[in-house]
mmCIF file of C-alpha atoms and ligand atoms in Angstrom:
data_model
loop_
_atom_site.group_PDB
_atom_site.id
_atom_site.type_symbol
_atom_site.label_atom_id
_atom_site.label_comp_id
_atom_site.label_asym_id
_atom_site.label_seq_id
_atom_site.Cartn_x
_atom_site.Cartn_y
_atom_site.Cartn_z
ATOM 1 C CA MET A 141 -28.300 -7.771 5.618
ATOM 2 C CA THR A 142 -29.030 -4.081 5.103
ATOM 3 C CA ALA A 143 -25.572 -3.352 3.836
ATOM 4 C CA PRO A 144 -25.177 -0.112 1.945
ATOM 5 C CA ALA A 145 -24.086 -2.011 -1.109
ATOM 6 C CA ASN A 146 -23.218 -0.236 -4.285
ATOM 7 C CA SER A 147 -25.051 -1.406 -7.331
ATOM 8 C CA ALA A 148 -23.292 -4.626 -8.144
ATOM 9 C CA ALA A 149 -24.901 -4.557 -11.557
ATOM 10 C CA GLN A 150 -22.515 -1.972 -12.902
ATOM 11 C CA GLY A 151 -21.080 -2.659 -16.315
ATOM 12 C CA PRO A 152 -17.421 -2.763 -17.232
ATOM 13 C CA ALA A 153 -15.200 -0.951 -14.745
ATOM 14 C CA HIS A 154 -15.490 2.776 -15.249
ATOM 15 C CA ARG A 155 -13.079 5.346 -14.007
ATOM 16 C CA LEU A 156 -14.197 6.773 -10.718
ATOM 17 C CA LEU A 157 -11.253 8.959 -9.816
ATOM 18 C CA ARG A 158 -8.695 10.690 -11.929
ATOM 19 C CA LEU A 159 -5.826 12.860 -10.784
ATOM 20 C CA ASP A 160 -4.371 14.900 -13.572
ATOM 21 C CA GLY A 161 -1.012 16.476 -12.808
ATOM 22 C CA VAL A 162 -1.921 17.292 -9.209
ATOM 23 C CA THR A 163 0.710 19.399 -7.480
ATOM 24 C CA VAL A 164 0.658 20.678 -3.896
ATOM 25 C CA ARG A 165 3.279 22.946 -2.350
ATOM 26 C CA PHE A 166 3.520 23.931 1.279
ATOM 27 C CA GLY A 167 5.068 27.350 1.894
ATOM 28 C CA THR A 168 8.290 28.012 0.068
ATOM 29 C CA SER A 169 9.590 24.454 0.315
ATOM 30 C CA ALA A 170 11.573 23.654 -2.823
ATOM 31 C CA ARG A 171 10.117 20.186 -3.133
ATOM 32 C CA PRO A 172 6.365 19.930 -3.643
ATOM 33 C CA ALA A 173 4.490 17.570 -1.306
ATOM 34 C CA LEU A 174 2.763 16.262 -4.447
ATOM 35 C CA ASP A 175 4.529 16.646 -7.749
ATOM 36 C CA ALA A 176 2.357 16.350 -10.880
ATOM 37 C CA VAL A 177 0.657 13.166 -9.697
ATOM 38 C CA GLU A 178 -1.277 11.143 -12.288
ATOM 39 C CA LEU A 179 -3.552 8.460 -10.942
ATOM 40 C CA ASP A 180 -6.696 6.658 -12.077
ATOM 41 C CA VAL A 181 -8.893 4.536 -9.855
ATOM 42 C CA ALA A 182 -11.593 2.362 -11.429
ATOM 43 C CA ALA A 183 -14.954 1.794 -9.781
ATOM 44 C CA HIS A 184 -14.801 -1.126 -7.312
ATOM 45 C CA GLU A 185 -11.036 -1.109 -7.326
ATOM 46 C CA ILE A 186 -9.008 -1.276 -4.101
ATOM 47 C CA VAL A 187 -5.876 0.801 -4.514
ATOM 48 C CA CYS A 188 -3.235 1.088 -1.818
ATOM 49 C CA VAL A 189 -0.763 3.931 -1.802
ATOM 50 C CA LEU A 190 2.438 2.783 -0.189
ATOM 51 C CA GLY A 191 5.383 4.941 0.756
ATOM 52 C CA PRO A 192 7.642 6.102 3.544
ATOM 53 C CA SER A 193 6.613 8.801 5.971
ATOM 54 C CA GLY A 194 6.608 12.224 4.309
ATOM 55 C CA SER A 195 6.180 10.909 0.762
ATOM 56 C CA GLY A 196 2.852 12.731 0.349
ATOM 57 C CA LYS A 197 0.302 9.986 1.057
ATOM 58 C CA SER A 198 -1.915 11.953 3.440
ATOM 59 C CA THR A 199 -1.705 15.045 1.257
ATOM 60 C CA LEU A 200 -2.915 12.951 -1.665
ATOM 61 C CA LEU A 201 -6.024 11.864 0.234
ATOM 62 C CA ARG A 202 -6.669 15.346 1.559
ATOM 63 C CA VAL A 203 -6.531 16.898 -1.884
ATOM 64 C CA ILE A 204 -9.018 14.320 -3.207
ATOM 65 C CA ALA A 205 -11.301 14.925 -0.230
ATOM 66 C CA GLY A 206 -11.156 18.686 -0.825
ATOM 67 C CA LEU A 207 -9.443 19.400 2.497
ATOM 68 C CA GLN A 208 -6.340 20.610 0.705
ATOM 69 C CA GLN A 209 -6.274 22.738 -2.399
ATOM 70 C CA ALA A 210 -4.129 21.719 -5.351
ATOM 71 C CA ASP A 211 -1.691 24.341 -6.649
ATOM 72 C CA ALA A 212 -1.870 22.806 -10.102
ATOM 73 C CA GLY A 213 -3.686 19.989 -11.852
ATOM 74 C CA ALA A 214 -7.166 18.612 -11.418
ATOM 75 C CA VAL A 215 -9.090 16.075 -9.348
ATOM 76 C CA LEU A 216 -11.946 14.448 -11.276
ATOM 77 C CA LEU A 217 -14.615 12.262 -9.739
ATOM 78 C CA GLU A 218 -16.725 10.401 -12.301
ATOM 79 C CA GLY A 219 -15.346 12.761 -14.899
ATOM 80 C CA ARG A 220 -16.336 15.899 -13.046
ATOM 81 C CA GLU A 221 -13.679 18.420 -12.073
ATOM 82 C CA GLN A 222 -13.827 19.082 -8.318
ATOM 83 C CA SER A 223 -12.016 22.364 -7.802
ATOM 84 C CA GLY A 224 -15.092 24.326 -6.702
ATOM 85 C CA VAL A 225 -16.755 21.432 -4.882
ATOM 86 C CA PRO A 226 -16.626 21.515 -1.052
ATOM 87 C CA PRO A 227 -15.600 18.331 0.829
ATOM 88 C CA HIS A 228 -19.102 17.344 1.957
ATOM 89 C CA ARG A 229 -20.413 17.440 -1.622
ATOM 90 C CA ARG A 230 -17.734 15.218 -3.128
ATOM 91 C CA GLY A 231 -19.288 11.931 -2.066
ATOM 92 C CA VAL A 232 -16.016 10.674 -0.661
ATOM 93 C CA GLY A 233 -15.380 9.341 2.826
ATOM 94 C CA LEU A 234 -12.070 9.827 4.583
ATOM 95 C CA MET A 235 -11.067 7.833 7.618
ATOM 96 C CA PHE A 236 -8.111 9.385 9.351
ATOM 97 C CA GLN A 237 -5.208 7.568 10.908
ATOM 98 C CA ASP A 238 -6.200 8.507 14.468
ATOM 99 C CA HIS A 239 -9.831 7.609 13.815
ATOM 100 C CA GLN A 240 -11.084 10.235 16.299
ATOM 101 C CA LEU A 241 -14.383 8.788 17.432
ATOM 102 C CA PHE A 242 -16.596 11.159 19.381
ATOM 103 C CA PRO A 243 -15.994 10.083 22.989
ATOM 104 C CA GLN A 244 -19.253 11.539 24.316
ATOM 105 C CA ARG A 245 -21.391 9.609 21.808
ATOM 106 C CA ASP A 246 -22.090 5.899 21.952
ATOM 107 C CA VAL A 247 -21.274 3.546 19.076
ATOM 108 C CA ALA A 248 -24.554 4.209 17.245
ATOM 109 C CA GLY A 249 -24.110 7.965 17.664
ATOM 110 C CA ASN A 250 -20.706 7.708 16.069
ATOM 111 C CA VAL A 251 -21.764 5.521 13.162
ATOM 112 C CA ALA A 252 -24.862 7.630 12.456
ATOM 113 C CA PHE A 253 -22.949 10.897 12.456
ATOM 114 C CA GLY A 254 -22.728 11.354 8.691
ATOM 115 C CA LEU A 255 -26.320 10.215 8.238
ATOM 116 C CA ARG A 256 -27.592 12.800 10.691
ATOM 117 C CA MET A 257 -25.569 15.441 8.866
ATOM 118 C CA ARG A 258 -27.410 14.630 5.674
ATOM 119 C CA GLY A 259 -30.800 14.528 7.392
ATOM 120 C CA SER A 260 -31.762 10.849 7.128
ATOM 121 C CA SER A 261 -34.818 9.780 9.094
ATOM 122 C CA ARG A 262 -34.406 8.146 12.484
ATOM 123 C CA ALA A 263 -35.726 4.797 11.266
ATOM 124 C CA GLU A 264 -33.390 4.817 8.297
ATOM 125 C CA ARG A 265 -30.442 5.700 10.528
ATOM 126 C CA GLU A 266 -31.196 2.863 12.912
ATOM 127 C CA ARG A 267 -31.524 0.367 10.104
ATOM 128 C CA THR A 268 -28.285 1.474 8.493
ATOM 129 C CA VAL A 269 -26.362 1.503 11.764
ATOM 130 C CA ALA A 270 -27.542 -2.008 12.653
ATOM 131 C CA GLY A 271 -26.553 -3.296 9.219
ATOM 132 C CA LEU A 272 -23.141 -1.709 9.349
ATOM 133 C CA LEU A 273 -22.401 -2.994 12.844
ATOM 134 C CA ASP A 274 -23.263 -6.501 11.640
ATOM 135 C CA LEU A 275 -20.991 -5.991 8.728
ATOM 136 C CA VAL A 276 -17.956 -4.894 10.736
ATOM 137 C CA GLY A 277 -18.430 -7.695 13.242
ATOM 138 C CA LEU A 278 -19.928 -5.674 16.112
ATOM 139 C CA PRO A 279 -23.595 -6.711 16.034
ATOM 140 C CA GLY A 280 -25.721 -5.105 18.724
ATOM 141 C CA ALA A 281 -22.970 -2.733 19.904
ATOM 142 C CA GLN A 282 -25.132 0.378 19.332
ATOM 143 C CA ARG A 283 -25.332 1.497 22.972
ATOM 144 C CA ARG A 284 -21.776 0.735 23.997
ATOM 145 C CA ALA A 285 -19.602 3.610 25.116
ATOM 146 C CA VAL A 286 -16.702 4.275 22.792
ATOM 147 C CA ALA A 287 -14.277 4.243 25.728
ATOM 148 C CA SER A 288 -15.245 0.661 26.548
ATOM 149 C CA LEU A 289 -14.051 -0.602 23.150
ATOM 150 C CA SER A 290 -10.682 -2.123 22.365
ATOM 151 C CA GLY A 291 -8.464 -0.520 19.735
ATOM 152 C CA GLY A 292 -9.605 -2.979 17.102
ATOM 153 C CA GLU A 293 -13.273 -2.432 17.942
ATOM 154 C CA GLN A 294 -12.822 1.332 17.733
ATOM 155 C CA GLN A 295 -11.248 0.874 14.345
ATOM 156 C CA ARG A 296 -14.297 -1.089 13.207
ATOM 157 C CA VAL A 297 -16.634 1.617 14.478
ATOM 158 C CA ALA A 298 -14.605 4.248 12.631
ATOM 159 C CA LEU A 299 -14.896 2.137 9.504
ATOM 160 C CA ALA A 300 -18.670 1.768 9.919
ATOM 161 C CA ARG A 301 -18.923 5.526 10.394
ATOM 162 C CA ALA A 302 -16.963 6.134 7.197
ATOM 163 C CA LEU A 303 -19.113 3.649 5.248
ATOM 164 C CA ALA A 304 -22.473 4.953 6.562
ATOM 165 C CA PRO A 305 -23.001 7.819 4.102
ATOM 166 C CA ARG A 306 -22.227 5.356 1.266
ATOM 167 C CA PRO A 307 -19.312 7.275 -0.168
ATOM 168 C CA ARG A 308 -18.625 6.527 -3.813
ATOM 169 C CA LEU A 309 -14.961 6.535 -2.836
ATOM 170 C CA LEU A 310 -13.773 5.449 0.582
ATOM 171 C CA MET A 311 -10.348 6.734 1.554
ATOM 172 C CA LEU A 312 -8.462 5.301 4.498
ATOM 173 C CA ASP A 313 -5.343 6.916 5.948
ATOM 174 C CA GLU A 314 -3.182 4.286 7.676
ATOM 175 C CA PRO A 315 -6.403 2.509 8.705
ATOM 176 C CA LEU A 316 -4.754 -0.117 10.865
ATOM 177 C CA GLY A 317 -1.721 1.852 11.943
ATOM 178 C CA GLN A 318 -2.575 1.857 15.635
ATOM 179 C CA LEU A 319 -3.220 -1.821 16.009
ATOM 180 C CA ASP A 320 -0.891 -4.638 16.935
ATOM 181 C CA ARG A 321 0.317 -6.981 14.250
ATOM 182 C CA GLY A 322 -1.949 -9.961 14.795
ATOM 183 C CA LEU A 323 -5.106 -7.872 14.790
ATOM 184 C CA ARG A 324 -3.906 -5.918 11.771
ATOM 185 C CA GLU A 325 -3.333 -9.074 9.790
ATOM 186 C CA ARG A 326 -6.801 -10.361 10.644
ATOM 187 C CA LEU A 327 -8.578 -7.085 9.967
ATOM 188 C CA VAL A 328 -6.897 -6.571 6.633
ATOM 189 C CA VAL A 329 -8.297 -9.873 5.392
ATOM 190 C CA GLU A 330 -11.750 -8.976 6.719
ATOM 191 C CA LEU A 331 -11.588 -5.550 5.136
ATOM 192 C CA ARG A 332 -10.716 -6.938 1.747
ATOM 193 C CA SER A 333 -13.669 -9.300 1.729
ATOM 194 C CA LEU A 334 -15.944 -6.607 3.163
ATOM 195 C CA PHE A 335 -15.035 -4.152 0.414
ATOM 196 C CA GLY A 336 -15.460 -6.881 -2.170
ATOM 197 C CA GLU A 337 -18.914 -7.684 -0.828
ATOM 198 C CA LEU A 338 -19.970 -4.036 -0.826
ATOM 199 C CA GLY A 339 -18.343 -3.197 -4.130
ATOM 200 C CA THR A 340 -16.740 -0.209 -2.420
ATOM 201 C CA THR A 341 -14.071 1.697 -4.281
ATOM 202 C CA VAL A 342 -11.198 2.178 -1.885
ATOM 203 C CA LEU A 343 -8.088 4.313 -1.861
ATOM 204 C CA ALA A 344 -6.051 3.469 1.219
ATOM 205 C CA VAL A 345 -2.631 4.695 2.228
ATOM 206 C CA THR A 346 -0.128 2.879 4.399
ATOM 207 C CA HIS A 347 3.585 2.672 5.020
ATOM 208 C CA ASP A 348 3.267 -1.063 5.683
ATOM 209 C CA GLN A 349 3.921 -3.161 2.582
ATOM 210 C CA GLY A 350 2.361 -6.287 4.070
ATOM 211 C CA GLU A 351 -0.864 -4.399 4.673
ATOM 212 C CA ALA A 352 -0.855 -2.891 1.183
ATOM 213 C CA PHE A 353 -0.153 -6.218 -0.519
ATOM 214 C CA ALA A 354 -2.861 -8.003 1.451
ATOM 215 C CA LEU A 355 -5.520 -5.350 0.882
ATOM 216 C CA ALA A 356 -4.958 -4.021 -2.612
ATOM 217 C CA ASP A 357 -5.907 -4.945 -6.148
ATOM 218 C CA ARG A 358 -3.285 -2.416 -7.158
ATOM 219 C CA VAL A 359 -0.412 -0.809 -5.326
ATOM 220 C CA VAL A 360 0.946 2.685 -5.926
ATOM 221 C CA VAL A 361 4.387 3.348 -4.469
ATOM 222 C CA MET A 362 5.160 6.976 -3.660
ATOM 223 C CA GLN A 363 8.532 8.620 -3.337
ATOM 224 C CA ASP A 364 8.951 12.320 -2.520
ATOM 225 C CA GLY A 365 5.539 13.345 -3.805
ATOM 226 C CA ARG A 366 5.780 11.324 -7.009
ATOM 227 C CA ILE A 367 4.548 7.947 -8.093
ATOM 228 C CA ALA A 368 7.528 5.623 -8.299
ATOM 229 C CA GLN A 369 5.597 2.583 -9.509
ATOM 230 C CA THR A 370 2.113 1.219 -9.866
ATOM 231 C CA GLY A 371 1.088 -2.362 -10.458
ATOM 232 C CA THR A 372 -0.591 -5.353 -8.908
ATOM 233 C CA PRO A 373 0.992 -6.476 -5.635
ATOM 234 C CA LEU A 374 2.591 -9.361 -7.514
ATOM 235 C CA GLU A 375 4.018 -7.132 -10.250
ATOM 236 C CA VAL A 376 5.506 -4.690 -7.782
ATOM 237 C CA TRP A 377 6.910 -7.478 -5.646
ATOM 238 C CA GLN A 378 8.360 -9.407 -8.560
ATOM 239 C CA ARG A 379 9.590 -6.474 -10.561
ATOM 240 C CA PRO A 380 10.294 -3.401 -8.466
ATOM 241 C CA ALA A 381 10.856 -0.647 -11.027
ATOM 242 C CA SER A 382 13.636 1.173 -9.237
ATOM 243 C CA GLU A 383 16.204 0.830 -6.510
ATOM 244 C CA PHE A 384 14.046 3.022 -4.302
ATOM 245 C CA VAL A 385 11.077 0.668 -4.629
ATOM 246 C CA ALA A 386 13.264 -2.402 -4.180
ATOM 247 C CA ARG A 387 14.826 -1.073 -0.983
ATOM 248 C CA PHE A 388 11.488 0.165 0.306
ATOM 249 C CA LEU A 389 10.168 -3.382 -0.067
ATOM 250 C CA GLY A 390 13.115 -4.582 1.987
ATOM 251 C CA PHE A 391 15.283 -5.903 -0.836
ATOM 252 C CA ASP A 392 18.894 -4.982 -0.174
ATOM 253 C CA ASN A 393 20.844 -7.167 -2.612
ATOM 254 C CA VAL A 394 21.339 -4.329 -5.093
ATOM 255 C CA VAL A 395 24.580 -3.740 -7.017
ATOM 256 C CA GLU A 396 26.017 -2.067 -10.096
ATOM 257 C CA ALA A 397 26.066 -4.424 -13.049
ATOM 258 C CA THR A 398 26.885 -4.622 -16.722
ATOM 259 C CA VAL A 399 24.668 -6.953 -18.688
ATOM 260 C CA GLN A 400 26.236 -8.844 -21.584
ATOM 261 C CA GLY A 401 24.030 -11.510 -23.121
ATOM 262 C CA GLU A 402 22.666 -13.958 -20.553
ATOM 263 C CA ALA A 403 24.700 -12.743 -17.588
ATOM 264 C CA ALA A 404 25.749 -9.575 -15.843
ATOM 265 C CA ALA A 405 29.177 -8.710 -14.487
ATOM 266 C CA THR A 406 28.740 -7.684 -10.828
ATOM 267 C CA PRO A 407 30.919 -7.342 -7.718
ATOM 268 C CA TRP A 408 29.766 -10.904 -6.919
ATOM 269 C CA GLY A 409 31.016 -12.161 -10.266
ATOM 270 C CA LYS A 410 28.749 -13.299 -13.095
ATOM 271 C CA VAL A 411 25.045 -13.296 -12.298
ATOM 272 C CA PRO A 412 22.567 -14.796 -14.788
ATOM 273 C CA VAL A 413 19.833 -12.398 -15.946
ATOM 274 C CA PRO A 414 16.326 -13.134 -17.269
ATOM 275 C CA GLU A 415 15.941 -13.721 -21.003
ATOM 276 C CA ASN A 416 15.782 -10.671 -23.262
ATOM 277 C CA THR A 417 17.497 -8.351 -20.803
ATOM 278 C CA ALA A 418 19.053 -5.423 -22.673
ATOM 279 C CA ASN A 419 22.836 -5.237 -22.682
ATOM 280 C CA GLY A 420 24.511 -2.395 -20.828
ATOM 281 C CA HIS A 421 24.963 -0.796 -17.475
ATOM 282 C CA CYS A 422 22.258 -1.034 -14.792
ATOM 283 C CA ARG A 423 21.470 -1.580 -11.131
ATOM 284 C CA LEU A 424 20.670 -5.179 -10.437
ATOM 285 C CA LEU A 425 18.567 -6.729 -7.673
ATOM 286 C CA VAL A 426 18.856 -10.343 -6.629
ATOM 287 C CA ARG A 427 15.873 -11.269 -4.476
ATOM 288 C CA PRO A 428 16.859 -13.378 -1.449
ATOM 289 C CA ALA A 429 15.068 -16.375 -2.971
ATOM 290 C CA GLY A 430 17.473 -16.170 -5.910
ATOM 291 C CA VAL A 431 20.534 -16.581 -3.717
ATOM 292 C CA ARG A 432 20.956 -20.365 -3.633
ATOM 293 C CA LEU A 433 23.343 -22.184 -1.358
ATOM 294 C CA THR A 434 25.698 -24.734 -2.839
ATOM 295 C CA SER A 435 28.569 -26.674 -1.344
ATOM 296 C CA ALA A 436 31.527 -24.520 -0.345
ATOM 297 C CA ALA A 437 33.530 -25.961 -3.254
ATOM 298 C CA ASP A 438 31.035 -24.744 -5.881
ATOM 299 C CA GLY A 439 29.777 -21.253 -6.566
ATOM 300 C CA LEU A 440 30.907 -18.036 -4.970
ATOM 301 C CA PRO A 441 32.612 -18.776 -1.632
ATOM 302 C CA ALA A 442 30.936 -17.083 1.335
ATOM 303 C CA THR A 443 30.660 -17.194 5.104
ATOM 304 C CA VAL A 444 27.385 -17.065 7.028
ATOM 305 C CA ALA A 445 27.524 -13.756 8.946
ATOM 306 C CA ALA A 446 24.075 -13.852 10.545
ATOM 307 C CA ARG A 447 21.030 -16.036 10.653
ATOM 308 C CA THR A 448 17.532 -14.798 11.520
ATOM 309 C CA PHE A 449 14.585 -17.029 12.227
ATOM 310 C CA ARG A 450 11.509 -15.718 10.337
ATOM 311 C CA GLY A 451 8.916 -18.292 11.282
ATOM 312 C CA THR A 452 8.366 -19.807 7.842
ATOM 313 C CA HIS A 453 12.007 -19.595 6.780
ATOM 314 C CA VAL A 454 15.438 -18.409 7.799
ATOM 315 C CA THR A 455 17.107 -15.266 6.502
ATOM 316 C CA LEU A 456 20.856 -15.552 6.096
ATOM 317 C CA LEU A 457 23.304 -12.709 5.785
ATOM 318 C CA LEU A 458 26.223 -13.966 3.734
ATOM 319 C CA GLN A 459 29.647 -12.382 3.387
ATOM 320 C CA PRO A 460 30.949 -13.434 -0.007
ATOM 321 C CA ALA A 461 34.644 -13.542 -0.901
ATOM 322 C CA CYS A 462 34.032 -10.468 -3.046
ATOM 323 C CA GLY A 463 31.299 -7.834 -3.201
ATOM 324 C CA PRO A 464 28.834 -6.599 -0.576
ATOM 325 C CA GLN A 465 26.931 -8.838 1.831
ATOM 326 C CA LEU A 466 24.035 -10.814 0.422
ATOM 327 C CA GLU A 467 20.735 -11.770 1.978
ATOM 328 C CA ALA A 468 19.443 -15.251 1.265
ATOM 329 C CA ALA A 469 16.184 -16.981 2.159
ATOM 330 C CA CYS A 470 16.502 -20.581 3.170
ATOM 331 C CA ALA A 471 14.267 -23.381 4.422
ATOM 332 C CA LEU A 472 14.427 -24.055 8.168
ATOM 333 C CA SER A 473 15.680 -27.574 7.679
ATOM 334 C CA ASP A 474 18.779 -26.776 5.678
ATOM 335 C CA ALA A 475 19.886 -23.437 7.103
ATOM 336 C CA PRO A 476 23.612 -23.404 7.877
ATOM 337 C CA GLU A 477 25.031 -22.052 11.142
ATOM 338 C CA VAL A 478 26.751 -18.702 11.608
ATOM 339 C CA GLY A 479 30.407 -19.009 10.624
ATOM 340 C CA GLU A 480 29.826 -21.912 8.243
ATOM 341 C CA ARG A 481 31.416 -21.699 4.811
ATOM 342 C CA VAL A 482 29.038 -22.097 1.889
ATOM 343 C CA GLY A 483 28.942 -21.501 -1.856
ATOM 344 C CA ILE A 484 26.485 -19.183 -3.616
ATOM 345 C CA ALA A 485 24.763 -19.653 -6.960
ATOM 346 C CA PHE A 486 22.315 -17.155 -8.439
ATOM 347 C CA ALA A 487 18.943 -18.055 -9.973
ATOM 348 C CA ALA A 488 17.920 -15.899 -12.941
ATOM 349 C CA PRO A 489 14.152 -15.806 -12.204
ATOM 350 C CA ASP A 490 14.868 -13.844 -9.029
ATOM 351 C CA VAL A 491 17.239 -11.411 -10.676
ATOM 352 C CA VAL A 492 15.647 -8.054 -11.521
ATOM 353 C CA VAL A 493 17.134 -5.335 -13.668
ATOM 354 C CA LEU A 494 16.146 -2.081 -12.028
ATOM 355 C CA ASP A 495 15.157 0.940 -14.036
ATOM 356 C CA ALA A 496 18.286 3.003 -14.560
ATOM 357 C CA ALA A 497 16.171 6.188 -14.485
ATOM 358 C CA SER A 498 15.224 5.461 -10.859
ATOM 359 C CA GLY A 499 11.437 5.588 -11.069
ATOM 360 C CA ALA A 500 10.878 9.181 -12.069
ATOM 361 C CA SER A 501 8.157 10.226 -14.531
ATOM 362 C CA GLY A 502 5.818 8.007 -16.506
ATOM 363 C CA ALA A 503 6.032 5.491 -13.718
ATOM 364 C CA SER A 504 2.489 4.250 -14.201
ATOM 365 C CA GLY A 505 3.723 2.466 -17.286
ATOM 366 C CA ALA A 506 6.952 1.367 -15.660
ATOM 367 C CA VAL A 507 6.078 -2.306 -15.607
ATOM 368 C CA GLU A 508 5.043 -2.353 -19.238
ATOM 369 C CA ALA A 509 7.786 0.032 -20.302
ATOM 370 C CA ALA A 510 10.400 -2.247 -18.800
ATOM 371 C CA GLU A 511 9.453 -4.882 -21.367
ATOM 372 C CA GLY A 512 10.617 -2.800 -24.340
HETATM 373 P P1 ADP B 226 2.819 11.080 4.453
HETATM 374 O O1 ADP B 226 1.356 11.001 4.729
HETATM 375 O O2 ADP B 226 3.255 10.217 3.316
HETATM 376 O O3 ADP B 226 3.646 10.837 5.676
HETATM 377 P P2 ADP B 226 2.307 13.916 4.083
HETATM 378 O O4 ADP B 226 1.375 14.006 2.937
HETATM 379 O O5 ADP B 226 1.744 14.065 5.440
HETATM 380 O O6 ADP B 226 3.166 12.573 3.962
HETATM 381 O O7 ADP B 226 3.436 15.006 3.905
HETATM 382 C C1 ADP B 226 4.162 15.198 2.711
HETATM 383 C C2 ADP B 226 5.098 16.372 2.879
HETATM 384 O O8 ADP B 226 4.374 17.565 3.019
HETATM 385 C C3 ADP B 226 5.994 16.276 4.107
HETATM 386 O O9 ADP B 226 7.248 16.808 3.793
HETATM 387 C C4 ADP B 226 5.264 17.129 5.118
HETATM 388 O O10 ADP B 226 6.164 17.669 6.055
HETATM 389 C C5 ADP B 226 4.657 18.210 4.263
HETATM 390 N N1 ADP B 226 3.393 18.721 4.810
HETATM 391 C C6 ADP B 226 2.251 18.009 4.955
HETATM 392 N N2 ADP B 226 1.260 18.778 5.453
HETATM 393 C C7 ADP B 226 1.793 20.010 5.633
HETATM 394 C C8 ADP B 226 1.270 21.270 6.106
HETATM 395 N N3 ADP B 226 -0.001 21.404 6.483
HETATM 396 N N4 ADP B 226 2.131 22.318 6.147
HETATM 397 C C9 ADP B 226 3.413 22.189 5.735
HETATM 398 N N5 ADP B 226 3.961 21.059 5.264
HETATM 399 C C10 ADP B 226 3.163 19.977 5.216
HETATM 400 MG MG1 MG B 227 0.343 10.427 6.524
#
């Protein structure tokens, strides 16, 4: 296969991208779109930036690509400061959300676009295009009209076009945003193995946590132009650093708590906490898996308020005798009915003490810092 593979023989991971205190302001808005962002991306790493709409994800990509100027801070690619470097000389590829293929060109014309811009020979272009179309699962599609392609096929062509100039950093803005769920889930798996095969360094942004977790080696969660947390998908999922991150991931069992020894006093009564949790006041998250059902006579009495079938399990909304409603995850076979009375016990491994300082600065070390 004539894939535009990066040299796989590279030594220990080196830093490809560094953002050093990058700040971007639009107009006179009080809140910067990017607020002193610090971020490193290693060569061959797949990093996904995750955050709600308006948190600064697209601005982040645009500033790295050179399409948006930073008001403060620096973008470094392979150690080189980029402030005077125009977009086409940065060696980065950016695939926009609305992939904007050229409708008047066929598939090959679209994929070869960047190659033509840099003056590759015709033979080289044809070879590269054929290899890339193989790679994205559209072999032989060179002469097809863009309008004849499905949404997923167009997405693949846009991806091949972005990969063609062999960018040292490939940036994807909501790459699968337009597609329906099934296709998205399939493509995300394909993309991950494709990037692994090519050794491509990828910085992708999405508002979809499932997509980010499936694609990324490392996830960066953004909140109002700042980095709220970074970590592996597992770290972020298991230990959201702040209430914002927890709620963004869909965890809603969050309450005020006071830790004393091995348990915390909460509106739901005593909740066990993981070993070595510091005493004192905090916000506490109980992941749904940590809300265990017991007989109505044991545990915290509660009534099943709602029951939602999730395919692999059932989500229960429980109204306890005291405190706010609780979400629980439960196997299909033993899910109680709405209105049934149950008891609740809490399991310490799924209890997370959230950072009291709600994910502000120094968040890149949040996971480690939470240990101390
Ligand atoms: P996201 O991609 O996470 O949805 P954006 O980076 O597009 O967020 O936007 C971040 C913030 O900056 C938002 O408040 C948005 O309204 C603002 N913004 C983005 N681009 C511009 C622009 N060209 N002019 C003015 N404000 C902008
Ligand atoms: Mg955006």
